Coordinates of C-alpha atoms in Angstrom, one line a residue:
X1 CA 4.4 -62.6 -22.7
X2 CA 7.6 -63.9 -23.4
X3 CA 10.9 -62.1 -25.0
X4 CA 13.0 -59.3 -24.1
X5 CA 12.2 -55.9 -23.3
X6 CA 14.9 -53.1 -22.7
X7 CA 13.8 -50.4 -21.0
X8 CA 15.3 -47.0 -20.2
X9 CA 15.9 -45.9 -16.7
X10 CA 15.8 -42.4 -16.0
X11 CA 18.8 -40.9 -14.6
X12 CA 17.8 -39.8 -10.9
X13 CA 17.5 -36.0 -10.7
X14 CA 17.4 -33.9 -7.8
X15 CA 14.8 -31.3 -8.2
X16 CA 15.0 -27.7 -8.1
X17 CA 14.1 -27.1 -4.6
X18 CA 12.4 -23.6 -6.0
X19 CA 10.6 -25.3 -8.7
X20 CA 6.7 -25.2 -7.9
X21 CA 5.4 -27.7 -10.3
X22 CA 5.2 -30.8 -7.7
X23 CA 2.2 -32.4 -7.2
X24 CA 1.1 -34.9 -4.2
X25 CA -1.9 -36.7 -5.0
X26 CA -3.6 -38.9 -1.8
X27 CA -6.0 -41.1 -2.0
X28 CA -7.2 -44.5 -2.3
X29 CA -5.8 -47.3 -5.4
X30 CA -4.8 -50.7 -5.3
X31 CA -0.5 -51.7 -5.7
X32 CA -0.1 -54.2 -8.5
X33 CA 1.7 -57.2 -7.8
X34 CA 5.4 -57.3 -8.3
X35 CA 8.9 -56.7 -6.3
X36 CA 9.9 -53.0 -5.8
X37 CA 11.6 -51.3 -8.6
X38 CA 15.3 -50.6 -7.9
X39 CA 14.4 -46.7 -8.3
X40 CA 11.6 -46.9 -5.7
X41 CA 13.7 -48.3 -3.7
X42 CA 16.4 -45.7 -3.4
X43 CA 14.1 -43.2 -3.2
X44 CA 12.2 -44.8 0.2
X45 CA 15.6 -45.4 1.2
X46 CA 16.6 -41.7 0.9
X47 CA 14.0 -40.6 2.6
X48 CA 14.8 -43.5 5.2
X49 CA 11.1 -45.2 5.2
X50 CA 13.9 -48.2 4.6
X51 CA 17.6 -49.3 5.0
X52 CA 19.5 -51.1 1.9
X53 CA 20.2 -54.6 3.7
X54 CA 21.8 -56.9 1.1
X55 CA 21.3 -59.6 3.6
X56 CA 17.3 -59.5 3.7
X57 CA 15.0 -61.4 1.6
X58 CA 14.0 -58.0 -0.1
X59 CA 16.9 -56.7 0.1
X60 CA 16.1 -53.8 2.6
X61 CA 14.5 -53.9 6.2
X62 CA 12.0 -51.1 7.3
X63 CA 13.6 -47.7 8.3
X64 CA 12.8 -45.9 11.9
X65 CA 9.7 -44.6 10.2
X66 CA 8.0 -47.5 9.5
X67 CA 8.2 -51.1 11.1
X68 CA 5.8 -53.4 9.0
X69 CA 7.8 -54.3 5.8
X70 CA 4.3 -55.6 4.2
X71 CA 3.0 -52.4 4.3
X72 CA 6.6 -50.3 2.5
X73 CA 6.0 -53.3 0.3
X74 CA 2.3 -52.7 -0.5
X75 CA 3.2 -48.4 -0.9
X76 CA 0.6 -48.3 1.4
X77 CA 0.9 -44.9 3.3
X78 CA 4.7 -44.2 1.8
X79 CA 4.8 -41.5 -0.2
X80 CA 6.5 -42.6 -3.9
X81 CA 7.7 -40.2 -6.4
X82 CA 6.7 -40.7 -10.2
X83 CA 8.0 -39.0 -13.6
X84 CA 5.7 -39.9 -15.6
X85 CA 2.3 -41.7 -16.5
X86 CA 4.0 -44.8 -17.3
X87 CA 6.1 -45.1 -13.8
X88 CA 2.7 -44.7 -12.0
X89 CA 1.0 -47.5 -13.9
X90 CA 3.7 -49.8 -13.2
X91 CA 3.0 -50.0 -9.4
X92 CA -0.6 -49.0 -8.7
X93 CA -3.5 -50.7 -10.3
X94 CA -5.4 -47.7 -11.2
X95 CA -7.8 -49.6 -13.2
X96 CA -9.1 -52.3 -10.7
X97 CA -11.7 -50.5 -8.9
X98 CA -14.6 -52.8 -8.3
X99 CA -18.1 -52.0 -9.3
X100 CA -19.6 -54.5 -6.9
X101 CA -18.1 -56.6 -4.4
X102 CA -18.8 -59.4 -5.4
X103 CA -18.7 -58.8 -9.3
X104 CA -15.8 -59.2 -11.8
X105 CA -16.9 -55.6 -13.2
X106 CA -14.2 -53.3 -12.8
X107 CA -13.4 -49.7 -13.5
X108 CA -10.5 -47.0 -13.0
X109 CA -10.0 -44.7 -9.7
X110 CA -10.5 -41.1 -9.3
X111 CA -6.8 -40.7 -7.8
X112 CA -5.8 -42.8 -11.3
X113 CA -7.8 -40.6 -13.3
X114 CA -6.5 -37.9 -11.4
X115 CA -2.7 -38.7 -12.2
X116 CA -3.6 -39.5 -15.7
X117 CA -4.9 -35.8 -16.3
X118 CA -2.4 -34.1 -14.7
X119 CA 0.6 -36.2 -16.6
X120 CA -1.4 -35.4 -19.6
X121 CA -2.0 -32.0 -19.4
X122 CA 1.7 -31.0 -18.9
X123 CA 2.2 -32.3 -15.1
X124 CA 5.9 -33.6 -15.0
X125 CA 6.8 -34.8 -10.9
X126 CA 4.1 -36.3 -8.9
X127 CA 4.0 -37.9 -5.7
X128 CA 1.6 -40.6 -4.4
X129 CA 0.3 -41.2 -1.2
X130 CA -1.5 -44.7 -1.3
X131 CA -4.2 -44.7 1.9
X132 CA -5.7 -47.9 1.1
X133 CA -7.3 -50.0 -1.4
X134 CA -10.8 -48.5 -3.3
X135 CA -13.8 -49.6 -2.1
X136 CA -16.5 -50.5 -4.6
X137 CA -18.7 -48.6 -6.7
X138 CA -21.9 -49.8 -5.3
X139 CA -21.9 -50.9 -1.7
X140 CA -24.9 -52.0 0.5
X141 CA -27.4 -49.6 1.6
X142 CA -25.9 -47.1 4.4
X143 CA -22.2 -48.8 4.2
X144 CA -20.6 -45.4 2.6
X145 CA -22.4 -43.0 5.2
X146 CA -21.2 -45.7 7.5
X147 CA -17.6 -45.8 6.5
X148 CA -17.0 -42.3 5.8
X149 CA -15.7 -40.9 8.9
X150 CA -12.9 -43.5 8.7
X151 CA -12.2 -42.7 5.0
X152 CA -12.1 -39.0 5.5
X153 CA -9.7 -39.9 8.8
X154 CA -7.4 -41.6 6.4
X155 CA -7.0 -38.9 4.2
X156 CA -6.7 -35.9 6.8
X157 CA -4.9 -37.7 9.2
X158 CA -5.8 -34.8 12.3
X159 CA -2.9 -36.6 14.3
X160 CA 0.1 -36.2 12.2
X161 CA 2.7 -34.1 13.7
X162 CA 5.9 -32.5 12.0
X163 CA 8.2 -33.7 14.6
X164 CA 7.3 -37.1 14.8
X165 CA 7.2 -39.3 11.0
X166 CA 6.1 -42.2 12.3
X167 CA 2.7 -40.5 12.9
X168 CA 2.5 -39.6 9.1
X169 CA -0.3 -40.8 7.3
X170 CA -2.3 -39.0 4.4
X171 CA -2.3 -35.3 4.3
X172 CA 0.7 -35.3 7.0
X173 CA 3.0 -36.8 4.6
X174 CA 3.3 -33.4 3.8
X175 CA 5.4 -32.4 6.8
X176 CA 7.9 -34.4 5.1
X177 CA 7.5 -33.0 1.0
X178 CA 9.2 -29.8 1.7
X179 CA 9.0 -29.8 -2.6
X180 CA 5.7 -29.9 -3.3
X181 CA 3.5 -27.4 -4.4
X182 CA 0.4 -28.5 -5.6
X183 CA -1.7 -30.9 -3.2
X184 CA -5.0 -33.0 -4.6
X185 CA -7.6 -35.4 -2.8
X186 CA -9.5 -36.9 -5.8
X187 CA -11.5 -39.3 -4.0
X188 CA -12.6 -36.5 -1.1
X189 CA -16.5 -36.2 -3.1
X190 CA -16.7 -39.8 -3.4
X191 CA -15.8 -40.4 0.0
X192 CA -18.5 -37.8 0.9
X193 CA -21.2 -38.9 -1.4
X194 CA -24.8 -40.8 -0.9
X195 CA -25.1 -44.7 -1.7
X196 CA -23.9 -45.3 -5.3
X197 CA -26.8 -45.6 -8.0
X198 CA -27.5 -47.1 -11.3
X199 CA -29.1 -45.4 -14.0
X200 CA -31.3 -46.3 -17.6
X201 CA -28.9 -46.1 -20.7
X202 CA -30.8 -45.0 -23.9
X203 CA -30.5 -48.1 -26.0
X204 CA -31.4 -47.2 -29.9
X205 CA -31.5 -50.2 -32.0
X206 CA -29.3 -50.8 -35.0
X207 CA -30.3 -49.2 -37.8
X208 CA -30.3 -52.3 -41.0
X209 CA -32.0 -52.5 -44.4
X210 CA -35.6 -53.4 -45.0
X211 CA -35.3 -57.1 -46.0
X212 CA -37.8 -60.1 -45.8
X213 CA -37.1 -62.1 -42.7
X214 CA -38.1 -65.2 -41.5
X215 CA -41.1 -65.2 -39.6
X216 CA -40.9 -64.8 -36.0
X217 CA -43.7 -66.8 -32.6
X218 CA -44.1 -63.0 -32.0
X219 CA -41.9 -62.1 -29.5
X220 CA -39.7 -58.9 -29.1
X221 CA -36.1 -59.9 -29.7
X222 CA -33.6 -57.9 -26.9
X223 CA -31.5 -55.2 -28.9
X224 CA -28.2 -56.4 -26.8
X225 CA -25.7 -53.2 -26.8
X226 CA -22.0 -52.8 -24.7
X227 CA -23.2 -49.5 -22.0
X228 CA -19.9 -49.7 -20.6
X229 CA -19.9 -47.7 -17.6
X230 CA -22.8 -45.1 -18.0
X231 CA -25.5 -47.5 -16.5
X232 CA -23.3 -46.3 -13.0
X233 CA -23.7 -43.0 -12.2
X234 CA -21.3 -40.4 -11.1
X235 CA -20.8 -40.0 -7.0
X236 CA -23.7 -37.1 -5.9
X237 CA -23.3 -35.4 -2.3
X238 CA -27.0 -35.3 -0.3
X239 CA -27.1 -32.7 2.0
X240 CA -25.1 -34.4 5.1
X241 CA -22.5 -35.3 2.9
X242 CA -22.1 -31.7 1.4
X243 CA -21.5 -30.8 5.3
X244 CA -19.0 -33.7 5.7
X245 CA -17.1 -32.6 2.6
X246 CA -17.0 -28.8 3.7
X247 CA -16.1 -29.7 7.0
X248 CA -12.8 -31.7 5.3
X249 CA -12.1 -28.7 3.4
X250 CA -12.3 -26.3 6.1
X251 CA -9.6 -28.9 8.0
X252 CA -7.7 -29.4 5.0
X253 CA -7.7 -25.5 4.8
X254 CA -6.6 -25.0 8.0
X255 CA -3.6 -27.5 7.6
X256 CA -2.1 -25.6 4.6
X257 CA -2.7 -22.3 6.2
X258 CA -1.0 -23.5 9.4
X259 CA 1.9 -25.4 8.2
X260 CA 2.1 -25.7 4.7
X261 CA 2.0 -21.5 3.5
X262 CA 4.0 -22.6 0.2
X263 CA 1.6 -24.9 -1.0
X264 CA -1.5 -24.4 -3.1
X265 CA -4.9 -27.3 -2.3
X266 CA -6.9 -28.1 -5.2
X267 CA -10.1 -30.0 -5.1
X268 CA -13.2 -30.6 -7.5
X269 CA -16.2 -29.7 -5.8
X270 CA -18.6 -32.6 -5.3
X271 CA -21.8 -33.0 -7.7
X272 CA -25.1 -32.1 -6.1
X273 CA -28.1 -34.8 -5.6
X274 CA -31.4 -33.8 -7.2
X275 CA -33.0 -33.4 -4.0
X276 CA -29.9 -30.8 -2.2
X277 CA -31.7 -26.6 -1.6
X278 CA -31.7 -24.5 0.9
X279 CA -35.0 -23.1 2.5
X280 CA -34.8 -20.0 3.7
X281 CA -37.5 -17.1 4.1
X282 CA -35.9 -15.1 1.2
X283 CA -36.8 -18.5 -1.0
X284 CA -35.3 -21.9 -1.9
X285 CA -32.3 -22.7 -4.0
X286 CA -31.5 -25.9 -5.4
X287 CA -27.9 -27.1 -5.8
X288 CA -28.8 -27.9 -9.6
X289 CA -30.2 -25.0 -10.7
X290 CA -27.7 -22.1 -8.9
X291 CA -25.0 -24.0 -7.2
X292 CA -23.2 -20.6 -6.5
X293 CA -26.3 -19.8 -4.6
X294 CA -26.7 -22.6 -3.0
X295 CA -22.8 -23.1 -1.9
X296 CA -23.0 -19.9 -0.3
X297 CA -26.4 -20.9 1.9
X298 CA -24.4 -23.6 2.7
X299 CA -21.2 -21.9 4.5
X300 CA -18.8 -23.6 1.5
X301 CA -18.2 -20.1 -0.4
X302 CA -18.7 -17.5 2.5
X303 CA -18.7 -14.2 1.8
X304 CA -16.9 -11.2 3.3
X305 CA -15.7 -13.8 6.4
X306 CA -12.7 -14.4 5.5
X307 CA -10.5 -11.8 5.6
X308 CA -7.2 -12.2 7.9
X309 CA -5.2 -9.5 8.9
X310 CA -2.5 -11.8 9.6
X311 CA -1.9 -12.5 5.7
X312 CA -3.6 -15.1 3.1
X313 CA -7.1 -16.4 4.3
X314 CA -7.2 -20.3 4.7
X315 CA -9.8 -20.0 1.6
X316 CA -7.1 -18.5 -0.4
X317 CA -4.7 -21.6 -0.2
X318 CA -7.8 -23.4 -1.8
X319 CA -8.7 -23.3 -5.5
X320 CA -12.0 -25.5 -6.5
X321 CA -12.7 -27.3 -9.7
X322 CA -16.3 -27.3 -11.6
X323 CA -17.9 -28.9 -13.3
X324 CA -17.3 -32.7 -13.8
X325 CA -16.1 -33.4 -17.3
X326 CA -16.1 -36.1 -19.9
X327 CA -12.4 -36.1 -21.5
X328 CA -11.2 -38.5 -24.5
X329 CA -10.3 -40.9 -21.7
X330 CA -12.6 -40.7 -19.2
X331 CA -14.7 -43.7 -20.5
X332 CA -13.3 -45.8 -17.7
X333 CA -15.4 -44.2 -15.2
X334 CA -18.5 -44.2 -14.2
X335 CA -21.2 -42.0 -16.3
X336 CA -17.7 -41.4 -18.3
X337 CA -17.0 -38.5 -15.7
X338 CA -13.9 -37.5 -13.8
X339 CA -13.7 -35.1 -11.3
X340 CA -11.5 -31.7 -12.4
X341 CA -8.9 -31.4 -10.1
X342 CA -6.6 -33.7 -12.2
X343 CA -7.1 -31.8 -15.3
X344 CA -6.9 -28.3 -13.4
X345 CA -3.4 -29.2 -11.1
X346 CA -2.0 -30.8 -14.1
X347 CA -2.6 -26.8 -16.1
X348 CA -1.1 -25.2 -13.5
X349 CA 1.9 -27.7 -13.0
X350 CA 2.4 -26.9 -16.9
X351 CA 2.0 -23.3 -16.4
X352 CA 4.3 -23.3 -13.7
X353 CA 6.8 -24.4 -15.9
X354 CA 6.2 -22.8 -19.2
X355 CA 5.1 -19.4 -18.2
X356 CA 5.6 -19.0 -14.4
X357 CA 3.0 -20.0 -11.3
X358 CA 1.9 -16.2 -11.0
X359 CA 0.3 -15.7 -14.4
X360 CA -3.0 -16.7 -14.8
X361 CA -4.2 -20.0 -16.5
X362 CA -7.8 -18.5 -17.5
X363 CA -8.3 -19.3 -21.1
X364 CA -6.2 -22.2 -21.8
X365 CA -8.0 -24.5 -24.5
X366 CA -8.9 -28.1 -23.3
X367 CA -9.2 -29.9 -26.6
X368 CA -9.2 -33.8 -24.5
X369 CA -12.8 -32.0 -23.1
X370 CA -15.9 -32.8 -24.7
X371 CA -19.3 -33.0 -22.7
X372 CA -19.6 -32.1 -18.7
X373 CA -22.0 -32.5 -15.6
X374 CA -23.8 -30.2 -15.7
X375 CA -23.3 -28.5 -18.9
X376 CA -22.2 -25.0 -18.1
X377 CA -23.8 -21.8 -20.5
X378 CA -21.0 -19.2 -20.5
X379 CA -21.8 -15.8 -21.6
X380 CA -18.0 -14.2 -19.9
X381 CA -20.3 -10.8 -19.7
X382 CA -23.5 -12.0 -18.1
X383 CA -24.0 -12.5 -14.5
X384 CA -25.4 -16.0 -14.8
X385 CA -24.9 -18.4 -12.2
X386 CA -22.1 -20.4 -13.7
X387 CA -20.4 -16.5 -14.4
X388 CA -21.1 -15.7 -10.6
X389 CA -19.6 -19.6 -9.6
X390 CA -16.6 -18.4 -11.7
X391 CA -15.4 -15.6 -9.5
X392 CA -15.3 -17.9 -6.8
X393 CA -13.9 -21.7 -8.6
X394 CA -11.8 -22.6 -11.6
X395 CA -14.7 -23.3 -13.8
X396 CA -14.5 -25.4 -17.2
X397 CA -16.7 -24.1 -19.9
X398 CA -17.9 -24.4 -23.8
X399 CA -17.7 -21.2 -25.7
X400 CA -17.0 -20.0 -29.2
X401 CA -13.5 -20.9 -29.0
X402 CA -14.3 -24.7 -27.6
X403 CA -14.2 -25.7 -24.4
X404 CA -11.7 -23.9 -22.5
X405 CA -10.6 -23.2 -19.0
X406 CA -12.6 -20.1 -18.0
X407 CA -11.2 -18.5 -14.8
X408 CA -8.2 -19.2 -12.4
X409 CA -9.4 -18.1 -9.0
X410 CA -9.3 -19.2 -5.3
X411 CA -12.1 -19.8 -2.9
X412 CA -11.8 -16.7 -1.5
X413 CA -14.1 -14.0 -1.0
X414 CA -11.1 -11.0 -0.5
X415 CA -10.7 -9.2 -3.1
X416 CA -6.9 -9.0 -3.6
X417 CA -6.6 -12.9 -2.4
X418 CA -8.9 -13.7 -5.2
X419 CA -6.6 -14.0 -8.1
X420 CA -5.3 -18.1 -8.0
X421 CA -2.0 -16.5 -9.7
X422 CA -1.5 -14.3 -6.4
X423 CA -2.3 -16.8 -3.7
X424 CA 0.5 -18.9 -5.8
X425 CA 3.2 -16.3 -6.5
X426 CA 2.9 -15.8 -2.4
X427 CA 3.8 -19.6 -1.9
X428 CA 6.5 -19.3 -4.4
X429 CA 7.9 -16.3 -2.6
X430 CA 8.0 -17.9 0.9
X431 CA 9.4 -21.4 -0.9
X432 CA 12.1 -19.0 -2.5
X433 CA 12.6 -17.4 1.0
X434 CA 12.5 -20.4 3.2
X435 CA 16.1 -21.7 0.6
X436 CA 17.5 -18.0 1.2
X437 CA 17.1 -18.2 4.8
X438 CA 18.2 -21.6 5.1
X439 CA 22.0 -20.8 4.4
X440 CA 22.1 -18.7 7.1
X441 CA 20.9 -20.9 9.7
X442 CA 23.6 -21.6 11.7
X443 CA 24.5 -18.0 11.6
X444 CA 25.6 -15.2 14.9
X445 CA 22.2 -13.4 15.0
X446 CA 23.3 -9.6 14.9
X447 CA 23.6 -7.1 12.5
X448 CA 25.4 -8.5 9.5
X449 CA 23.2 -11.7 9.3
X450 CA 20.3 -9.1 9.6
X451 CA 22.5 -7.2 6.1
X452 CA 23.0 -10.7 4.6
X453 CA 19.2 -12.4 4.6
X454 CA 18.3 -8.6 3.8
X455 CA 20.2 -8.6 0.3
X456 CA 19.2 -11.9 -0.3
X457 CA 15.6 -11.2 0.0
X458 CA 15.8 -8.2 -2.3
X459 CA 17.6 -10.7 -4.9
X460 CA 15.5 -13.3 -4.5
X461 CA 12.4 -10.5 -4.9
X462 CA 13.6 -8.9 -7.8
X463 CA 14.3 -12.3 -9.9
X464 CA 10.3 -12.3 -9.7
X465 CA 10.2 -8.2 -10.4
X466 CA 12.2 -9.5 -13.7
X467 CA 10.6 -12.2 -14.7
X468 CA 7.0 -10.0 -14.3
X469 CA 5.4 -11.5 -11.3
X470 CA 5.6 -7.9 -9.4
X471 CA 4.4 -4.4 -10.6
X472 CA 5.7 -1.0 -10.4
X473 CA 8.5 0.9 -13.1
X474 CA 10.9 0.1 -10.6
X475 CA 12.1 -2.7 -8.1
X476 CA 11.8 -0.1 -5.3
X477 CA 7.8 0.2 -6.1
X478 CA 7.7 -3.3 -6.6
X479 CA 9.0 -4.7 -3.3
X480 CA 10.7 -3.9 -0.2
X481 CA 12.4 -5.7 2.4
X482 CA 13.6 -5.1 6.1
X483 CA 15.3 -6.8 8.5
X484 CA 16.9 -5.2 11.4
X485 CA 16.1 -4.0 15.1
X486 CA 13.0 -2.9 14.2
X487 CA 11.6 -6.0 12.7
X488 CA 12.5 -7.7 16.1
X489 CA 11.3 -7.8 19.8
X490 CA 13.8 -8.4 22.6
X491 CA 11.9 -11.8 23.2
X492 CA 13.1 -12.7 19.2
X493 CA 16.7 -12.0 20.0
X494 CA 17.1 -13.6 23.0
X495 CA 15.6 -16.9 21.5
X496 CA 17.4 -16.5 18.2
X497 CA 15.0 -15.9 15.9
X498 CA 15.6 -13.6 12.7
X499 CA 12.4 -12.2 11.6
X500 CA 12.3 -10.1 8.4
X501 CA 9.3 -8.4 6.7
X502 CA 8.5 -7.9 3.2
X503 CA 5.8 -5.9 1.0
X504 CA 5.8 -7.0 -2.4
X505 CA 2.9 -5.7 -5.3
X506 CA 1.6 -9.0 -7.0
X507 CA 0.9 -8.4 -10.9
X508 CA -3.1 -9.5 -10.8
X509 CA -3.9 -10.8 -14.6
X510 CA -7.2 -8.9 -16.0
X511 CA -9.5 -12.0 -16.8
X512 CA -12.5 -9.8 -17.6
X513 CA -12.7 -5.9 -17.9
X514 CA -17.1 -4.6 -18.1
X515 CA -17.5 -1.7 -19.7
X516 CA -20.7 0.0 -18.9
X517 CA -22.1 2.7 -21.5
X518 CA -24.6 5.3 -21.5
X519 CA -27.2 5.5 -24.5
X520 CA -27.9 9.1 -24.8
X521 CA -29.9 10.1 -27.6
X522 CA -30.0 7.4 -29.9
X523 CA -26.0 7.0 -29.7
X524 CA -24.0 5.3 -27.6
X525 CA -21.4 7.8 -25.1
X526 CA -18.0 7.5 -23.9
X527 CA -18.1 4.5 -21.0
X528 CA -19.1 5.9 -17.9
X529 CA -17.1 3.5 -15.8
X530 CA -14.6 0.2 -16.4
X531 CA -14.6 -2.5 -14.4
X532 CA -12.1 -4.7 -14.2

């Protein structure tokens, strides 16, 4: 197209390094043609992945990180930061996924569809972590079981270190995103899933007049009709591929819980294949029919396992997505699905901003939601099996009200970790903390540094008593702090390390309260017990 276009940069901002709206989405999508963007480029460069180098043909040479200028070129494992939908578009083709390999067919990518939900739902900062180009929908027979423990490899990278960048790839990038909060995978179920499939599309032929026609040798005439993409259907886990994916999720866990204690994981969990159950002598379960039941047979929602005396479970830095849902612009995908995790980080991104990461996001309408896989019966009072799935993942559902976001939960089995506004309000507190003891670094280790991060802990606690993320009629119920001799062995102070502890009470949001009542003669009695 020829002309002149004017568009308007955005002036480079430096985030708030408390904010705890980031997301980092990793996966796998094509890089569309074209030079760098000036603003890319000064952001690569600040993080040094290159050097400014007005001699070059490009106009920079790779940084220490990174020697192949093909691949800072291709953003392939680089992490790039996007405002909006519109920057990510401009560098990744989102929408060239192939359905065959050899076929002109194409189709959009979970991480695309991903980054579209989230910027539409309220997300504003996202980075992008490109691993790789998608593979297509329908590969031969075998080639995705096959390939899988490369792809997953790509995505964890197990031997990523936080000294060393030049050994980031995937999910270590995230030694080096001090500001992100919220981390997604949205290929992570199709990466796990069986051979893709085909399925029969319903064809109902035009409806027309009764008119006189011209006679015809007999012969049926094709009633030709655009399917789009729901002749392909959506990736399904078999049973060895459920295993894979909880295996991935246990790592991924593991990561956060290890390194990355400020950052919440969010993942959709994969769709089930017709033939996935569990035999056991107290009967079968079949994924389809009660996937809470099943998921627990299977080791990916354990019960009562969990619970760390050292602080937050790894389940509880995890928050699941279900089901699969058909959105006003999901029709790029195949069986018009899209995996939730998009739609679910881009809530609490908004959330985050609008209301504060500690309150809950249960309830929140989601009028762009129209049809899911399956289709969920919510009662909110029954104990059904999508009700019981619901204390345990984020779970979208139709009601009265429309379709709506139902509950805002972790994986975890704990009680008081439960809560997905509590597992985040305790990354936001040790982001907050991490700044506060950052000034005081380079600090004599003694009593009045001990005075100083002290104070600045109970500042930075009551902020969030203030702003309602805490309980108690006081800040002295809500929180307390110490740091001094106590807190500290010998072996501390003779290394230099400051360590201060805090005990905070989380505000838990009520997303269901069952009363129970006793029916005494003919009339109903005062509840015998509340639930909440």
């Amino acid at each position: 197209m020829y002309g002149l276009r004017f568009e308007t940069a955005a002036p480079p901002l430096r985030p708030d390094p408390n904010r705890v709206d980031v997301a980092c989405f990793i996966g796998y999508v094509a890089r569309r043609p074209g030079a760098l963007p000036a603003s890319v480029i000064d952001d690569l460069a600040a993080q040094r992945w290159l050097v400014r180098d007005t001699s070059a043909a490009r106009g920079w040479v790779p940084g220490p990180w990174r020697t192949d200028s093909g691949e800072i070129e291709a953003l392939l494992q680089v992490p790039v930061v996007v405002e909006s939908w519109a920057a990510f578009d401009a560098l990744f083709a989102w929408d060239a996924r192939p359905v065959r390999a050899d076929s002109s067919r194409r189709c959009s990518t979970y991480l695309g569809a991903a980054v579209r939900s989230f910027f539409g739902h309220g997300g504003r900062r996202a980075v992008i972590v490109r691993t790789g180009d998608p593979w297509p929908v329908l590969e031969a027979g075998g080639a995705r079981a096959g390939a899988r423990d490369n792809r997953l490899a790509t995505l964890l990278a197990p031997e990523s270190t936080a000294v060393d960048p030049t050994t980031w790839r995937g999910l270590g990038h995230l030694f080096g995103l001090p500001d992100v909060a919220l981390v997604a995978m949205p290929d992570l179920a199709d990466v796990c899933a069986a051979d893709g499939e085909t399925v029969d599309v319903a064809i109902e032929p035009p409806s027309s007049p009764e008119v006189f026609v011209e006679c015809t040798d007999g012969g049926e005439h094709r009633v030709e009709e655009d399917v789009g993409l729901r002749d392909l259907a959506p990736p399904r886990c078999d049973e060895a591929g459920f295993y894979a994916w909880r295996n991935a999720i246990a790592a991924a866990g593991a990561r956060f819980a290890r390194h990355h204690r400020e950052m919440q994981f969010v993942a959709a969990l994969p769709l089930p294949r017709a033939d996935v159950r569990s035999i056991a002598v107290s009967g079968t379960v079949w994924a389809q029919a009660d996937f809470a039941a099943w998921l627990e047979r299977a080791g990916i929602l354990q019960a009562g396992v969990d619970d760390d005396p050292r602080g937050r479970p790894e389940a509880a830095f995890v928050q699941f997505g279900w089901p699969w849902v058909k959105t006003r612009h999901s029709s790029d995908l195949p069986s018009l699905l899209e995996p939730p995790d998009g739609l679910l980080t881009g809530l609490l991104a908004r959330n985050a901003l609008s209301r504060g990461t500690f309150r809950s996001v249960a309830g929140t309408p989601l009028p762009t939601v129209y049809g899911s896989e399956p289709v969920l019966s919510w009662s909110g009072v029954a104990e059904s099996p999508s009700d019981r799935l619901a204390e345990r993942a984020c779970v979208v559902a139709p009601g009265a009200d429309g379709w709506a976001l139902r509950s805002d939960v972790s994986s975890s089995d704990v009680e008081p970790w439960r809560s997905g506004g509590v597992a985040r309000l305790l990354g936001a507190i040790l982001r907050a903390a991490r700044r506060a003891g950052e000034s005081a670094l380079f600090e004599a280790n003694g009593p009045a540094l001990w005075s100083d991060v002290r104070r600045s802990l109970e500042q930075t606690l009551l902020a969030f008593w203030r702003e309602g993320a805490l309980g108690g009629a006081s800040a002295e119920e809500a929180f307390t702090v110490r740091c001094d001799r106590s807190t500290m062995s010998q072996n501390d102070l003779d290394n230099g390390r400051v360590r201060a502890e805090i005990a905070v009470l989380p505000v838990s949001s009520v997303e269901r309260i069952t009363v129970v009542l006793e029916l005494i003669g003919g009339g109903v009695a005062l509840p015998a017990r509340e639930v909440a």
